Coordinates of N, CA and C and ligand atoms in Angstrom, one line a residue:
M14 N 117.0 101.2 118.0 CA 116.2 100.9 116.8 C 116.6 99.4 116.4
A15 N 115.5 98.6 116.1 CA 115.9 97.3 115.6 C 116.3 97.3 114.1
M16 N 117.3 96.5 113.8 CA 117.8 96.5 112.5 C 116.8 95.8 111.6
P17 N 116.5 96.3 110.4 CA 115.6 95.6 109.5 C 116.4 94.5 108.8
S18 N 115.7 93.4 108.4 CA 116.5 92.3 107.7 C 116.6 92.6 106.2
L19 N 117.6 92.0 105.6 CA 117.7 92.2 104.1 C 116.4 91.7 103.4
V20 N 115.9 90.6 104.0 CA 114.6 90.1 103.4 C 113.5 91.1 103.4
S21 N 113.4 91.9 104.5 CA 112.3 92.9 104.5 C 112.6 94.0 103.6
V22 N 113.9 94.4 103.5 CA 114.2 95.6 102.6 C 114.0 95.2 101.2
L23 N 114.4 93.9 100.8 CA 114.2 93.5 99.5 C 112.7 93.4 99.1
R24 N 111.9 93.0 100.1 CA 110.4 92.9 99.9 C 109.9 94.3 99.7
S25 N 110.3 95.3 100.5 CA 109.7 96.7 100.4 C 110.3 97.5 99.2
R26 N 111.6 97.2 98.8 CA 112.2 98.1 97.8 C 112.5 97.4 96.5
G27 N 112.3 96.1 96.4 CA 112.8 95.4 95.2 C 114.3 95.3 95.3
A28 N 115.0 95.6 94.2 CA 116.4 95.4 94.1 C 117.1 96.3 95.2
C29 N 118.2 95.7 95.8 CA 119.0 96.4 96.8 C 120.4 96.7 96.3
L30 N 120.9 97.9 96.6 CA 122.2 98.3 96.3 C 123.0 98.2 97.6
T31 N 124.1 97.4 97.6 CA 124.9 97.3 98.8 C 126.2 97.9 98.6
A32 N 126.7 98.6 99.7 CA 128.0 99.1 99.7 C 128.9 97.9 100.0
W33 N 130.2 98.0 99.6 CA 131.2 96.9 99.8 C 132.4 97.5 100.5
I34 N 132.6 97.0 101.7 CA 133.5 97.7 102.6 C 134.7 96.7 102.9
A35 N 135.9 97.2 102.6 CA 137.1 96.4 102.8 C 137.8 96.8 104.0
T36 N 137.7 98.1 104.4 CA 138.4 98.7 105.5 C 137.8 98.2 106.9
P37 N 138.7 97.6 107.7 CA 138.1 97.0 109.0 C 137.9 98.1 110.1
E38 N 137.0 99.0 109.8 CA 136.8 100.1 110.7 C 135.3 100.4 110.7
P39 N 134.6 100.2 111.9 CA 133.2 100.4 111.9 C 132.7 101.8 111.4
L40 N 133.5 102.8 111.6 CA 133.0 104.1 111.2 C 132.8 104.2 109.7
I41 N 133.7 103.5 108.9 CA 133.6 103.5 107.5 C 132.3 102.7 107.1
A42 N 132.0 101.6 107.7 CA 130.8 100.8 107.4 C 129.6 101.7 107.7
E43 N 129.6 102.3 108.9 CA 128.5 103.1 109.3 C 128.3 104.3 108.4
S44 N 129.4 104.9 107.9 CA 129.2 106.1 107.0 C 128.6 105.6 105.7
A45 N 128.9 104.4 105.2 CA 128.3 103.9 104.0 C 126.8 103.7 104.3
A46 N 126.4 103.1 105.4 CA 125.0 102.9 105.8 C 124.3 104.3 105.8
R47 N 124.9 105.3 106.3 CA 124.2 106.6 106.4 C 124.2 107.3 105.1
A48 N 125.0 106.9 104.1 CA 125.1 107.5 102.8 C 124.0 107.2 101.9
G49 N 123.1 106.2 102.3 CA 122.0 105.9 101.5 C 121.9 104.5 100.8
F50 N 123.0 103.7 101.0 CA 122.9 102.3 100.5 C 121.8 101.5 101.2
D51 N 121.2 100.6 100.5 CA 120.1 99.7 101.1 C 120.7 98.8 102.1
C52 N 122.0 98.4 101.9 CA 122.6 97.5 102.9 C 124.1 97.6 102.7
V53 N 124.9 97.1 103.7 CA 126.3 97.2 103.7 C 127.0 95.9 103.8
T54 N 127.9 95.6 102.9 CA 128.6 94.3 102.9 C 130.0 94.5 103.5
L55 N 130.4 93.7 104.4 CA 131.7 93.7 105.0 C 132.5 92.5 104.4
D56 N 133.6 92.8 103.7 CA 134.3 91.8 103.0 C 135.5 91.2 103.7
M57 N 135.4 89.9 104.0 CA 136.5 89.1 104.7 C 137.3 88.4 103.7
Q58 N 136.9 88.3 102.4 CA 137.6 87.4 101.5 C 138.8 88.3 100.9
H59 N 138.5 89.4 100.3 CA 139.6 90.2 99.7 C 139.8 91.5 100.6
G60 N 138.7 91.8 101.3 CA 138.8 93.0 102.2 C 139.6 92.6 103.4
L61 N 139.8 93.6 104.3 CA 140.7 93.4 105.5 C 140.0 93.0 106.7
H62 N 138.7 92.8 106.6 CA 137.9 92.5 107.8 C 138.3 91.2 108.5
D63 N 138.3 91.2 109.8 CA 138.5 90.0 110.6 C 137.2 89.8 111.5
P64 N 137.2 88.7 112.3 CA 135.9 88.5 113.1 C 135.6 89.7 114.1
V65 N 136.6 90.4 114.6 CA 136.3 91.5 115.6 C 135.8 92.7 114.8
S66 N 136.4 93.0 113.7 CA 135.9 94.2 112.9 C 134.6 93.9 112.3
V67 N 134.3 92.6 112.0 CA 132.9 92.3 111.5 C 131.9 92.5 112.6
M68 N 132.3 92.0 113.8 CA 131.3 92.1 115.0 C 131.1 93.6 115.2
R69 N 132.1 94.5 115.2 CA 131.9 95.9 115.4 C 131.2 96.6 114.2
G70 N 131.5 96.1 113.0 CA 131.0 96.8 111.8 C 129.5 96.4 111.7
I71 N 129.1 95.2 112.0 CA 127.6 94.9 112.0 C 126.9 95.7 112.9
G72 N 127.4 95.9 114.1 CA 126.7 96.7 115.1 C 126.5 98.1 114.6
A73 N 127.6 98.7 114.1 CA 127.5 100.1 113.6 C 126.5 100.3 112.5
V74 N 126.5 99.3 111.6 CA 125.6 99.4 110.4 C 124.1 99.2 110.9
A75 N 124.0 98.2 111.8 CA 122.6 97.9 112.3 C 122.1 99.1 113.1
L76 N 122.9 99.8 113.9 CA 122.4 100.9 114.7 C 122.1 102.1 113.8
A77 N 122.6 102.1 112.5 CA 122.2 103.1 111.5 C 120.9 102.7 110.8
G78 N 120.4 101.5 111.2 CA 119.1 101.1 110.6 C 119.2 100.4 109.3
V79 N 120.3 99.8 109.0 CA 120.6 99.2 107.7 C 121.0 97.8 107.9
P80 N 120.6 96.8 107.1 CA 121.1 95.4 107.3 C 122.5 95.2 106.8
A81 N 123.2 94.4 107.5 CA 124.6 94.1 107.2 C 124.7 92.7 106.5
I82 N 125.6 92.6 105.6 CA 125.9 91.3 104.9 C 127.4 91.1 105.1
V83 N 127.8 89.8 105.2 CA 129.2 89.5 105.4 C 129.6 88.5 104.3
R84 N 130.7 88.9 103.5 CA 131.3 87.9 102.6 C 132.5 87.3 103.4
I85 N 132.3 85.9 103.6 CA 133.3 85.1 104.4 C 134.5 84.8 103.5
P86 N 135.6 84.3 104.1 CA 136.7 83.8 103.3 C 136.3 82.5 102.7
V87 N 137.0 82.1 101.6 CA 136.7 80.8 100.9 C 136.7 79.7 101.8
G88 N 135.6 78.9 101.8 CA 135.5 77.7 102.6 C 135.4 77.8 104.1
D89 N 135.3 79.1 104.6 CA 135.3 79.3 106.1 C 133.8 79.3 106.5
F90 N 133.1 78.2 106.5 CA 131.7 78.1 106.8 C 131.4 78.3 108.3
A91 N 132.4 78.0 109.1 CA 132.3 78.3 110.6 C 132.1 79.9 110.7
M92 N 132.7 80.6 109.9 CA 132.6 82.1 110.0 C 131.2 82.5 109.6
A93 N 130.5 81.7 108.7 CA 129.2 82.1 108.3 C 128.3 82.0 109.6
S94 N 128.4 81.0 110.3 CA 127.6 80.8 111.6 C 127.9 82.0 112.5
R95 N 129.2 82.3 112.7 CA 129.6 83.3 113.6 C 129.1 84.7 113.2
A96 N 129.2 85.0 111.9 CA 128.7 86.3 111.4 C 127.2 86.4 111.6
L97 N 126.4 85.3 111.4 CA 125.0 85.3 111.6 C 124.7 85.5 113.1
D98 N 125.5 84.9 114.0 CA 125.4 85.1 115.4 C 125.6 86.6 115.8
M99 N 126.5 87.2 115.0 CA 126.9 88.6 115.3 C 125.8 89.5 114.7
G100 N 124.8 89.0 114.0 CA 123.7 89.8 113.5 C 123.7 90.1 112.0
A101 N 124.6 89.4 111.2 CA 124.5 89.6 109.8 C 123.2 89.1 109.3
S102 N 122.7 89.8 108.2 CA 121.4 89.5 107.7 C 121.5 88.6 106.5
A103 N 122.7 88.5 105.9 CA 123.0 87.6 104.8 C 124.5 87.3 104.8
I104 N 124.8 86.1 104.2 CA 126.2 85.7 104.0 C 126.4 85.5 102.5
I105 N 127.5 86.0 102.1 CA 128.0 85.7 100.7 C 129.2 84.8 100.8
A106 N 129.1 83.6 100.2 CA 130.2 82.6 100.3 C 130.9 82.5 99.0
P107 N 132.2 82.9 98.9 CA 132.9 82.9 97.6 C 133.2 81.4 97.1
M108 N 133.4 81.3 95.8 CA 133.9 80.1 95.2 C 133.1 78.8 95.6
I109 N 131.8 78.9 95.5 CA 131.0 77.7 95.7 C 130.9 77.0 94.4
N110 N 131.6 75.8 94.3 CA 131.9 75.2 93.0 C 131.1 73.9 92.8
S111 N 130.4 73.4 93.8 CA 129.7 72.2 93.7 C 128.5 72.1 94.6
A112 N 127.6 71.1 94.5 CA 126.5 71.0 95.4 C 127.1 70.7 96.8
E113 N 128.2 70.0 96.8 CA 128.8 69.6 98.1 C 129.2 70.9 98.9
D114 N 129.9 71.8 98.2 CA 130.2 73.1 98.8 C 129.0 73.8 99.3
A115 N 127.9 73.8 98.4 CA 126.7 74.5 98.7 C 126.0 73.9 100.0
R116 N 126.1 72.6 100.1 CA 125.5 71.9 101.2 C 126.3 72.3 102.5
A117 N 127.6 72.3 102.4 CA 128.4 72.7 103.6 C 128.1 74.1 104.1
F118 N 127.9 75.0 103.1 CA 127.5 76.4 103.4 C 126.2 76.4 104.1
A119 N 125.2 75.8 103.5 CA 123.8 75.8 104.1 C 123.8 75.1 105.4
T120 N 124.6 74.1 105.6 CA 124.6 73.4 106.9 C 125.0 74.3 108.0
A121 N 126.1 75.2 107.7 CA 126.6 76.1 108.7 C 125.6 77.2 109.0
A122 N 124.9 77.6 107.9 CA 124.1 78.9 108.0 C 122.6 78.7 108.4
K123 N 122.1 77.5 108.4 CA 120.7 77.3 108.6 C 120.5 76.3 109.8
Y124 N 119.5 76.6 110.6 CA 119.1 75.7 111.7 C 118.3 74.5 111.1
P125 N 118.3 73.4 111.8 CA 117.4 72.3 111.2 C 116.0 72.7 111.0
P126 N 115.3 72.2 110.0 CA 115.7 71.0 109.2 C 116.7 71.3 108.0
L127 N 116.9 72.6 107.7 CA 117.7 72.9 106.5 C 119.2 72.7 106.7
G128 N 119.7 72.8 108.0 CA 121.1 72.7 108.2 C 121.4 72.3 109.6
E129 N 122.6 72.6 110.1 CA 123.0 72.2 111.5 C 123.6 73.4 112.2
R130 N 123.1 74.6 111.9 CA 123.6 75.8 112.6 C 123.5 75.6 114.1
S131 N 124.5 75.9 114.9 CA 124.5 75.7 116.3 C 123.9 77.0 117.0
W132 N 123.2 76.8 118.1 CA 122.5 77.8 118.8 C 123.4 78.8 119.6
G133 N 123.2 80.1 119.5 CA 123.9 81.1 120.3 C 123.8 82.4 119.7
P134 N 122.6 82.9 119.2 CA 122.5 84.1 118.5 C 122.3 85.3 119.4
V135 N 123.1 85.5 120.5 CA 122.8 86.5 121.5 C 122.8 87.9 120.9
R136 N 123.9 88.2 120.1 CA 124.0 89.6 119.5 C 123.0 89.8 118.4
A137 N 122.8 88.7 117.6 CA 121.8 88.8 116.5 C 120.4 89.1 117.1
M138 N 120.0 88.5 118.2 CA 118.7 88.7 118.8 C 118.6 90.2 119.4
Q139 N 119.7 90.6 120.0 CA 119.7 92.0 120.5 C 119.5 93.0 119.3
L140 N 120.2 92.8 118.2 CA 120.2 93.8 117.1 C 118.8 93.7 116.4
S141 N 118.2 92.5 116.4 CA 117.0 92.4 115.6 C 115.8 92.7 116.6
G142 N 116.1 92.9 117.8 CA 115.0 93.3 118.8 C 114.1 92.2 119.1
V143 N 114.6 90.9 119.0 CA 113.8 89.8 119.4 C 114.3 89.2 120.7
S144 N 113.5 89.1 121.7 CA 114.0 88.6 123.0 C 113.6 87.1 123.2
D145 N 112.6 86.6 122.4 CA 112.1 85.3 122.6 C 112.8 84.3 121.7
G146 N 113.6 83.4 122.3 CA 114.4 82.5 121.5 C 113.5 81.6 120.5
A147 N 112.4 81.2 121.0 CA 111.5 80.3 120.1 C 111.1 81.1 118.9
A148 N 110.8 82.4 119.1 CA 110.4 83.2 117.9 C 111.6 83.4 117.0
F149 N 112.8 83.6 117.5 CA 113.9 83.8 116.7 C 114.2 82.5 115.9
L150 N 114.2 81.4 116.6 CA 114.4 80.1 115.9 C 113.4 79.9 114.8
R151 N 112.2 80.2 115.1 CA 111.1 80.0 114.1 C 111.3 80.8 112.8
D152 N 111.8 82.1 113.0 CA 111.8 83.0 111.8 C 113.2 83.1 111.2
T153 N 114.3 82.7 111.8 CA 115.6 83.2 111.3 C 116.0 82.5 110.1
N154 N 115.7 81.2 109.8 CA 116.1 80.6 108.6 C 115.6 81.4 107.4
A155 N 114.3 81.8 107.5 CA 113.8 82.6 106.3 C 114.3 84.0 106.3
A156 N 114.7 84.5 107.5 CA 115.1 86.0 107.5 C 116.5 86.2 107.2
T157 N 117.4 85.1 107.2 CA 118.8 85.3 106.9 C 119.1 84.6 105.6
L158 N 119.7 85.3 104.6 CA 119.9 84.8 103.3 C 121.3 84.3 103.0
T159 N 121.4 83.1 102.3 CA 122.7 82.5 101.9 C 122.9 82.8 100.4
F160 N 123.9 83.5 100.1 CA 124.3 83.7 98.6 C 125.5 82.9 98.3
A161 N 125.4 81.9 97.4 CA 126.5 81.1 96.9 C 127.1 81.8 95.7
M162 N 128.4 82.1 95.8 CA 129.1 82.8 94.7 C 129.4 81.9 93.5
I163 N 129.0 82.3 92.3 CA 129.2 81.5 91.1 C 130.3 82.3 90.3
E164 N 131.5 81.8 90.2 CA 132.6 82.5 89.6 C 133.6 81.7 89.0
T165 N 133.3 80.4 88.8 CA 134.3 79.5 88.1 C 133.5 78.6 87.1
R166 N 134.3 78.0 86.2 CA 133.7 77.1 85.2 C 133.0 75.9 86.0
A167 N 133.6 75.4 87.0 CA 133.0 74.3 87.8 C 131.6 74.7 88.4
A168 N 131.5 75.9 88.9 CA 130.3 76.4 89.4 C 129.2 76.5 88.3
L169 N 129.6 77.0 87.2 CA 128.7 77.1 86.0 C 128.1 75.7 85.7
Q170 N 129.0 74.7 85.7 CA 128.6 73.4 85.3 C 127.7 72.8 86.4
A171 N 127.9 73.1 87.7 CA 127.1 72.6 88.8 C 125.9 73.5 89.2
L172 N 125.7 74.5 88.4 CA 124.7 75.6 88.8 C 123.4 75.0 89.2
D173 N 122.8 74.1 88.4 CA 121.4 73.6 88.7 C 121.4 72.8 90.0
E174 N 122.5 72.0 90.2 CA 122.6 71.3 91.5 C 122.8 72.2 92.7
I175 N 123.6 73.3 92.5 CA 123.8 74.3 93.6 C 122.4 75.0 93.9
L176 N 121.7 75.3 92.8 CA 120.4 76.0 93.0 C 119.4 75.1 93.7
A177 N 119.6 73.8 93.6 CA 118.6 72.8 94.1 C 118.9 72.5 95.6
V178 N 120.0 73.0 96.1 CA 120.3 72.7 97.6 C 119.4 73.5 98.5
P179 N 118.6 72.8 99.3 CA 117.7 73.5 100.3 C 118.6 74.3 101.2
G180 N 118.2 75.5 101.5 CA 119.1 76.3 102.4 C 120.0 77.3 101.6
I181 N 120.1 77.1 100.3 CA 120.7 78.1 99.5 C 119.6 79.0 98.9
D182 N 119.7 80.2 99.3 CA 118.6 81.2 99.0 C 118.9 81.9 97.7
A183 N 120.1 82.0 97.3 CA 120.5 82.9 96.2 C 121.9 82.6 95.7
V184 N 122.1 83.1 94.5 CA 123.5 83.0 93.9 C 124.0 84.5 93.8
F185 N 125.3 84.6 93.8 CA 125.9 85.9 93.7 C 127.1 85.8 92.7
I186 N 127.0 86.5 91.6 CA 128.0 86.3 90.5 C 129.2 87.2 90.9
G187 N 130.4 86.6 90.8 CA 131.7 87.3 90.9 C 132.2 87.5 89.4
P188 N 131.8 88.6 88.8 CA 132.1 88.8 87.4 C 133.6 88.9 87.1
S189 N 134.4 89.3 88.0 CA 135.8 89.4 87.7 C 136.4 88.0 87.6
D190 N 136.2 87.2 88.7 CA 136.7 85.8 88.7 C 136.1 85.0 87.5
L191 N 134.8 85.2 87.3 CA 134.2 84.5 86.2 C 134.8 84.8 84.8
S192 N 135.2 86.1 84.7 CA 135.8 86.5 83.4 C 137.2 85.9 83.3
I193 N 137.9 85.8 84.4 CA 139.3 85.1 84.4 C 139.1 83.7 84.0
A194 N 138.1 83.0 84.6 CA 137.9 81.6 84.4 C 137.5 81.4 82.9
L195 N 136.6 82.2 82.4 CA 136.1 81.9 81.0 C 137.1 82.2 80.0
S196 N 138.1 83.1 80.3 CA 139.2 83.4 79.4 C 140.4 82.6 79.6
D197 N 140.3 81.6 80.5 CA 141.4 80.8 80.9 C 142.6 81.6 81.3
G198 N 142.3 82.7 82.1 CA 143.4 83.5 82.7 C 143.9 84.6 81.8
A199 N 143.3 84.7 80.6 CA 143.8 85.8 79.7 C 143.4 87.2 80.1
S200 N 142.2 87.3 80.7 CA 141.8 88.7 81.0 C 140.9 88.8 82.2
V201 N 140.9 89.9 82.8 CA 139.8 90.2 83.9 C 139.0 91.4 83.3
D202 N 137.8 91.0 82.8 CA 137.0 92.0 82.1 C 135.5 91.6 82.3
P203 N 134.9 92.1 83.4 CA 133.5 91.7 83.7 C 132.5 92.0 82.6
M204 N 132.8 93.0 81.8 CA 131.8 93.4 80.7 C 132.0 92.6 79.4
R205 N 133.0 91.7 79.3 CA 133.2 91.0 78.1 C 131.9 90.2 77.7
A206 N 131.7 90.1 76.4 CA 130.4 89.6 75.9 C 130.1 88.2 76.5
D207 N 131.1 87.3 76.5 CA 130.8 85.9 76.9 C 130.5 85.9 78.4
N208 N 131.2 86.8 79.2 CA 130.9 86.9 80.6 C 129.5 87.4 80.9
Q209 N 129.1 88.4 80.2 CA 127.8 89.0 80.3 C 126.7 88.0 80.0
A210 N 127.0 87.2 78.9 CA 126.0 86.1 78.5 C 125.9 85.1 79.6
A211 N 127.1 84.7 80.2 CA 127.0 83.7 81.3 C 126.3 84.2 82.5
A212 N 126.5 85.5 82.8 CA 125.8 86.2 83.9 C 124.3 86.2 83.7
A213 N 123.9 86.5 82.5 CA 122.4 86.5 82.1 C 121.8 85.2 82.3
D214 N 122.6 84.1 81.9 CA 122.1 82.8 82.0 C 122.0 82.4 83.5
I215 N 122.9 82.8 84.3 CA 122.9 82.4 85.7 C 121.7 83.1 86.4
L216 N 121.5 84.4 86.0 CA 120.3 85.2 86.6 C 119.0 84.5 86.2
A217 N 118.9 84.1 84.9 CA 117.6 83.5 84.5 C 117.4 82.1 85.2
R218 N 118.5 81.3 85.3 CA 118.3 80.0 85.9 C 118.0 80.1 87.4
A219 N 118.6 81.1 88.1 CA 118.3 81.3 89.5 C 116.9 81.7 89.7
H220 N 116.4 82.6 88.9 CA 115.0 83.1 89.1 C 114.0 81.9 88.7
A221 N 114.4 81.1 87.7 CA 113.5 80.0 87.3 C 113.4 79.0 88.4
A222 N 114.5 78.9 89.2 CA 114.6 78.0 90.4 C 113.9 78.6 91.6
G223 N 113.4 79.8 91.5 CA 112.8 80.5 92.7 C 113.8 81.0 93.6
K224 N 115.1 81.3 93.2 CA 116.1 81.8 94.0 C 116.5 83.2 93.6
L225 N 117.1 84.0 94.5 CA 117.5 85.3 94.2 C 118.9 85.3 93.5
A226 N 119.2 86.5 92.9 CA 120.5 86.6 92.2 C 121.1 87.9 92.5
G227 N 122.4 87.9 92.8 CA 123.2 89.2 93.0 C 124.4 89.2 92.1
I228 N 125.0 90.4 92.0 CA 126.2 90.5 91.2 C 127.0 91.7 91.7
F229 N 128.3 91.8 91.4 CA 129.1 92.9 91.8 C 129.3 93.8 90.6
A230 N 129.1 95.1 90.8 CA 129.3 96.1 89.7 C 130.4 97.1 90.1
I231 N 131.3 97.4 89.2 CA 132.4 98.3 89.5 C 132.1 99.8 89.4
T232 N 131.0 100.1 88.5 CA 130.7 101.5 88.4 C 129.1 101.6 88.6
G233 N 128.7 102.9 88.8 CA 127.3 103.2 88.9 C 126.5 102.8 87.6
E234 N 127.2 103.0 86.5 CA 126.6 102.6 85.2 C 126.3 101.1 85.1
Q235 N 127.3 100.4 85.5 CA 127.2 98.9 85.5 C 126.0 98.5 86.4
A236 N 126.0 99.1 87.6 CA 125.0 98.8 88.6 C 123.6 99.1 88.0
R237 N 123.4 100.2 87.3 CA 122.1 100.5 86.7 C 121.7 99.5 85.7
H238 N 122.7 99.1 84.9 CA 122.5 98.0 83.9 C 122.0 96.8 84.6
Y239 N 122.6 96.4 85.6 CA 122.2 95.1 86.3 C 120.8 95.3 87.0
R240 N 120.6 96.5 87.5 CA 119.3 96.7 88.1 C 118.2 96.5 87.0
K241 N 118.4 97.1 85.8 CA 117.4 96.9 84.8 C 117.3 95.5 84.3
L242 N 118.3 94.7 84.4 CA 118.2 93.3 84.0 C 117.5 92.5 85.1
G243 N 117.3 93.0 86.3 CA 116.4 92.3 87.2 C 117.2 91.6 88.4
Y244 N 118.5 91.9 88.6 CA 119.2 91.4 89.7 C 118.5 91.9 91.0
D245 N 118.6 91.0 92.1 CA 118.0 91.4 93.3 C 118.9 92.2 94.2
L246 N 120.2 91.8 94.2 CA 121.2 92.5 95.0 C 122.4 92.9 94.1
I247 N 122.7 94.2 94.2 CA 123.8 94.7 93.3 C 124.8 95.4 94.2
A248 N 126.1 94.8 94.2 CA 127.1 95.5 95.0 C 127.7 96.6 94.1
L249 N 127.9 97.8 94.7 CA 128.4 98.9 93.9 C 129.7 99.4 94.4
G250 N 130.8 99.0 93.7 CA 132.1 99.5 94.0 C 132.6 99.1 95.4
T251 N 133.6 99.8 95.9 CA 134.2 99.5 97.2 C 134.5 100.8 97.9
D252 N 134.7 100.7 99.2 CA 135.0 101.9 100.0 C 136.2 102.6 99.5
G253 N 137.3 101.9 99.0 CA 138.4 102.5 98.4 C 138.0 103.4 97.2
M254 N 137.1 102.9 96.4 CA 136.6 103.6 95.2 C 135.8 104.9 95.6
Y255 N 135.0 104.7 96.6 CA 134.2 105.9 97.1 C 135.1 107.0 97.5
F256 N 136.1 106.6 98.3 CA 137.1 107.6 98.8 C 137.8 108.3 97.7
R257 N 138.4 107.4 96.8 CA 139.2 108.0 95.7 C 138.4 108.9 94.8
L258 N 137.2 108.4 94.4 CA 136.3 109.2 93.5 C 135.9 110.5 94.2
G259 N 135.5 110.5 95.4 CA 135.2 111.7 96.2 C 136.3 112.6 96.2
A260 N 137.5 112.1 96.6 CA 138.7 113.0 96.7 C 139.1 113.6 95.4
T261 N 139.2 112.7 94.3 CA 139.6 113.3 93.1 C 138.6 114.3 92.5
T262 N 137.3 114.0 92.7 CA 136.3 114.9 92.2 C 136.4 116.3 92.9
M263 N 136.6 116.2 94.2 CA 136.7 117.5 95.0 C 137.9 118.3 94.7
L264 N 139.1 117.5 94.5 CA 140.3 118.2 94.2 C 140.3 118.8 92.8
A265 N 139.7 118.1 91.9 CA 139.6 118.7 90.5 C 138.7 120.0 90.6
E266 N 137.6 119.9 91.4 CA 136.8 121.2 91.5 C 137.6 122.3 92.1
A267 N 138.4 121.9 93.2 CA 139.1 123.0 93.9 C 140.2 123.6 93.0
K268 N 140.8 122.8 92.1 CA 141.9 123.3 91.3 C 141.5 123.9 90.0
A269 N 140.1 123.8 89.7 CA 139.7 124.3 88.4 C 139.8 125.8 88.3
E270 N 140.2 126.4 87.2 CA 140.4 127.8 87.0 C 139.0 128.5 86.8
Ligands
3PY475 C1 134.4 88.9 91.6 O1 134.1 89.7 90.7 O2 135.1 87.8 91.3 C2 134.1 89.1 92.9 O3 134.3 88.2 93.8 C3 133.4 90.4 93.3 O4 133.8 90.8 94.5
MG476 MG1 135.6 86.7 93.2

């Protein structure tokens, strides 16, 4: 089965809910894909994924019929190209703080004229069921999405320039880091009022610029709130949370009198 692209899933379903997988094991990513998430993100920044587990994880997710997203480590734009070659449908790049950062990201992730991505998408072509290189080259810049993470004061100040960079398709808010930045290190609280106001402003400016917007939610309730606000991509919790919540819920049921 050919893997659908995130672009096509967004087009058919509207907002997408992505699983967020830190454990470098393809079975975990595949289980999340089969649990009903619209897409699955493999996290190389704070998660434990490395290039080999990303390669295996993308395959497992794709073969379950779900698009895979990769969050790369800070500044590792070479990994953006590699993850796309491995079949990632979108890349989330953390800590994009300037137009220069955004251009470096787009350069690695997009073929000319938008960037300078180098040719070699053997696995991506296999997974997307495209055997004609010319067709892949023609379609892939539009079919693979770049999310620039906005999570610092510098990024907020440079937001309009970041949004104006050709080849940047979307922003993705890191609400924990943003709350740490806005409180000058005093707290990590995504739901604090100033943080939510900043997030709403980022969402509105991204949409006004014709770009998509995503955000990370720690609970289902937060994710529903963000869905109603109009975010395009909402990350819901992490694999560690899914496991803990499932286990504690089942144990409480088992021990109930
Ligand atoms: C943040 O909230 O800072 C994130 O990066 C979400 O993963
Ligand atoms: Mg962050």
